[in-house]
Amino acid sequence: MHGKKPDIDRVFHALGDPTRRAILEKLSEGPMSVSRLAEPLAVTLAAVVQHLQVLEESGLVQTEKLGRVRTCQIAPGGLSVAAQWIGDRRTLWERCLDRLGELLAEPDERRLDVPTGGRPKGE
Amino acid sequence: MHGKKPDIDRVFHALGDPTRRAILEKLSEGPMSVSRLAEPLAVTLAAVVQHLQVLEESGLVQTEKLGRVRTCQIAPGGLSVAAQWIGDRRTLWERCLDRLGELLAEPDERRLDVPTGGRPKGE
DNA sequence: TTATTTGTCAAGTGGATACTTAAGTATTTT
DNA sequence: AAAATACTTAAGTATCCACTTGACAAATAA
């Protein structure tokens, strides 16, 4: 209730980069090694590794190294954090829309005196 | 189908900044003027105006100026873009999990020779 | 062993960007 | 008209961040 959520920061920052989202898209096809991830990506392997660090610290991706190959996959809860934040804002906003709708839906009782033509300003 | 989605880029980039998310949170309480948005924000009015430009170009916020005051509100479709992208990745990933689940759920037919105790690699 | 694959680390660079200050515009108030 | 309000715009700055190069480490293949 009163707690901060520093995860949110990291998650949205991570999602803010197109290359990182591309990595997530690829990973949503299934687990994959670092070099296979890098293959279609127009950046060096080193860059991909750096992105993976960000993604892992944000909780969006899990990795495990076996032998010389590190296998990456999407982490269970990661995207939920972002999804929930967005969901919350949307419901709040829609509730706000509803209130507006209620007002506009009762022109009889409220006697909104909207002049038929000619607004104070604009267009 | 074959089109690029530059909206997604802008939306996620916009959401990547904490101050911009704070603005959206405030706006989810309802429409608000620029200066009222700036009030609790530990940055100057000018900075808020710049953030609002980003938010508006990304389609997350709508503004309208009447007289000398610009009123801002959350834009209808904006958050949906992000929500849908996240939703898509999640379903893809869950489908992938399902496949894995199917494999693990039928040890009889498939003859997966998983040794009863002891996975190939550590926990 | 030697070579290849696969990834890691460190340092540096260039460009993006969040922020500030300061000056300017338009609107409303007095 | 003069002053205050509510932004707007421009320019400068400092930091962050994505990316590269290059050297290095570890596991596998020849």
Short mmCIF file of N, CA, C and O (backbone and C1' of nucleotides) in Angstrom, two decimals, chain A residues 17 19-20 43-44 46-47 50-51 67-68, chain D residues 16-22 26-29:
data_model
loop_
_atom_site.label_atom_id
_atom_site.label_comp_id
_atom_site.label_asym_id
_atom_site.label_seq_id
_atom_site.Cartn_x
_atom_site.Cartn_y
_atom_site.Cartn_z
N ASP A 17 13.65 0.20 -24.90
CA ASP A 17 14.60 0.05 -26.00
C ASP A 17 14.12 -0.96 -27.04
O ASP A 17 13.76 -2.09 -26.70
N THR A 19 15.67 -2.66 -29.38
CA THR A 19 16.46 -3.88 -29.49
C THR A 19 16.08 -4.87 -28.39
O THR A 19 15.95 -6.07 -28.64
N ARG A 20 15.87 -4.34 -27.20
CA ARG A 20 15.49 -5.21 -26.10
C ARG A 20 14.11 -5.80 -26.33
O ARG A 20 13.86 -6.97 -26.04
N VAL A 43 23.40 -5.91 -34.37
CA VAL A 43 24.35 -5.37 -33.40
C VAL A 43 25.32 -6.50 -33.03
O VAL A 43 25.06 -7.67 -33.34
N THR A 44 26.39 -6.14 -32.36
CA THR A 44 27.38 -7.16 -31.99
C THR A 44 26.88 -8.03 -30.85
O THR A 44 25.94 -7.68 -30.14
N ALA A 46 28.40 -8.58 -28.13
CA ALA A 46 28.66 -7.88 -26.86
C ALA A 46 27.48 -7.00 -26.48
O ALA A 46 27.07 -6.94 -25.31
N ALA A 47 26.93 -6.32 -27.48
CA ALA A 47 25.77 -5.46 -27.22
C ALA A 47 24.59 -6.27 -26.72
O ALA A 47 23.90 -5.87 -25.77
N GLN A 50 24.94 -7.14 -23.15
CA GLN A 50 24.60 -6.00 -22.29
C GLN A 50 23.10 -5.85 -22.15
O GLN A 50 22.58 -5.62 -21.05
N HIS A 51 22.39 -5.97 -23.25
CA HIS A 51 20.93 -5.89 -23.19
C HIS A 51 20.36 -6.99 -22.31
O HIS A 51 19.42 -6.76 -21.55
N GLY A 67 27.71 -25.44 -19.77
CA GLY A 67 28.90 -25.51 -20.61
C GLY A 67 29.27 -24.12 -21.07
O GLY A 67 29.37 -23.21 -20.26
N ARG A 68 29.40 -23.94 -22.36
CA ARG A 68 29.78 -22.59 -22.83
C ARG A 68 28.60 -21.83 -23.38
O ARG A 68 28.75 -20.72 -23.85
P DC D 16 24.32 9.76 -14.66
"O5'" DC D 16 23.49 8.94 -15.76
"C5'" DC D 16 22.22 9.47 -16.17
"C4'" DC D 16 21.85 8.92 -17.53
"C3'" DC D 16 22.08 7.42 -17.68
"O3'" DC D 16 20.92 6.86 -18.27
"C1'" DC D 16 23.10 8.59 -19.47
P DC D 17 20.64 5.30 -18.07
"O5'" DC D 17 20.63 4.80 -19.57
"C5'" DC D 17 20.36 5.73 -20.63
"C4'" DC D 17 20.88 5.19 -21.95
"C3'" DC D 17 21.25 3.71 -21.92
"O3'" DC D 17 20.94 3.18 -23.17
"C1'" DC D 17 23.09 4.91 -22.59
P DA D 18 20.28 1.72 -23.26
"O5'" DA D 18 20.55 1.33 -24.78
"C5'" DA D 18 20.27 2.27 -25.80
"C4'" DA D 18 21.34 2.18 -26.88
"C3'" DA D 18 21.72 0.75 -27.29
"O3'" DA D 18 21.72 0.68 -28.70
"C1'" DA D 18 23.65 1.95 -26.69
P DC D 19 21.91 -0.71 -29.42
"O5'" DC D 19 23.43 -0.66 -29.86
"C5'" DC D 19 23.91 0.47 -30.60
"C4'" DC D 19 25.42 0.47 -30.64
"C3'" DC D 19 26.05 -0.91 -30.84
"O3'" DC D 19 26.46 -1.07 -32.18
"C1'" DC D 19 27.22 0.44 -29.23
P DT D 20 27.29 -2.36 -32.62
"O5'" DT D 20 28.79 -1.87 -32.41
"C5'" DT D 20 29.17 -0.58 -32.90
"C4'" DT D 20 30.65 -0.34 -32.66
"C3'" DT D 20 31.50 -1.55 -32.99
"O3'" DT D 20 32.56 -1.21 -33.88
"C1'" DT D 20 31.92 -0.80 -30.75
P DT D 21 33.37 -2.45 -34.56
"O5'" DT D 21 34.71 -2.44 -33.72
"C5'" DT D 21 35.36 -1.21 -33.44
"C4'" DT D 21 36.44 -1.40 -32.38
"C3'" DT D 21 37.36 -2.59 -32.61
"O3'" DT D 21 38.72 -2.16 -32.50
"C1'" DT D 21 36.46 -2.65 -30.41
P DG D 22 39.88 -3.00 -33.10
"O5'" DG D 22 40.40 -3.73 -31.77
"C5'" DG D 22 40.61 -2.96 -30.59
"C4'" DG D 22 40.89 -3.87 -29.43
"C3'" DG D 22 41.59 -5.19 -29.81
"O3'" DG D 22 42.60 -5.46 -28.86
"C1'" DG D 22 39.66 -5.64 -28.57
P DA D 26 38.76 -19.23 -16.89
"O5'" DA D 26 37.65 -20.20 -17.50
"C5'" DA D 26 36.32 -19.72 -17.67
"C4'" DA D 26 35.60 -20.58 -18.68
"C3'" DA D 26 35.92 -22.08 -18.56
"O3'" DA D 26 34.71 -22.77 -18.57
"C1'" DA D 26 36.18 -21.34 -20.79
P DA D 27 34.61 -24.30 -18.14
"O5'" DA D 27 34.07 -24.95 -19.49
"C5'" DA D 27 32.80 -24.53 -19.98
"C4'" DA D 27 32.65 -24.97 -21.41
"C3'" DA D 27 32.78 -26.48 -21.63
"O3'" DA D 27 31.67 -26.92 -22.40
"C1'" DA D 27 34.20 -25.30 -23.11
P DT D 28 31.34 -28.43 -22.52
"O5'" DT D 28 31.76 -28.72 -24.02
"C5'" DT D 28 31.09 -28.01 -25.06
"C4'" DT D 28 31.89 -28.08 -26.35
"C3'" DT D 28 32.10 -29.50 -26.88
"O3'" DT D 28 31.42 -29.58 -28.13
"C1'" DT D 28 34.06 -28.15 -27.06
P DA D 29 31.45 -30.87 -28.99
"O5'" DA D 29 32.61 -30.56 -30.05
"C5'" DA D 29 32.67 -29.26 -30.66
"C4'" DA D 29 33.66 -29.26 -31.81
"C3'" DA D 29 33.82 -30.58 -32.56
"O3'" DA D 29 34.08 -30.29 -33.93
"C1'" DA D 29 35.87 -30.04 -31.50
#
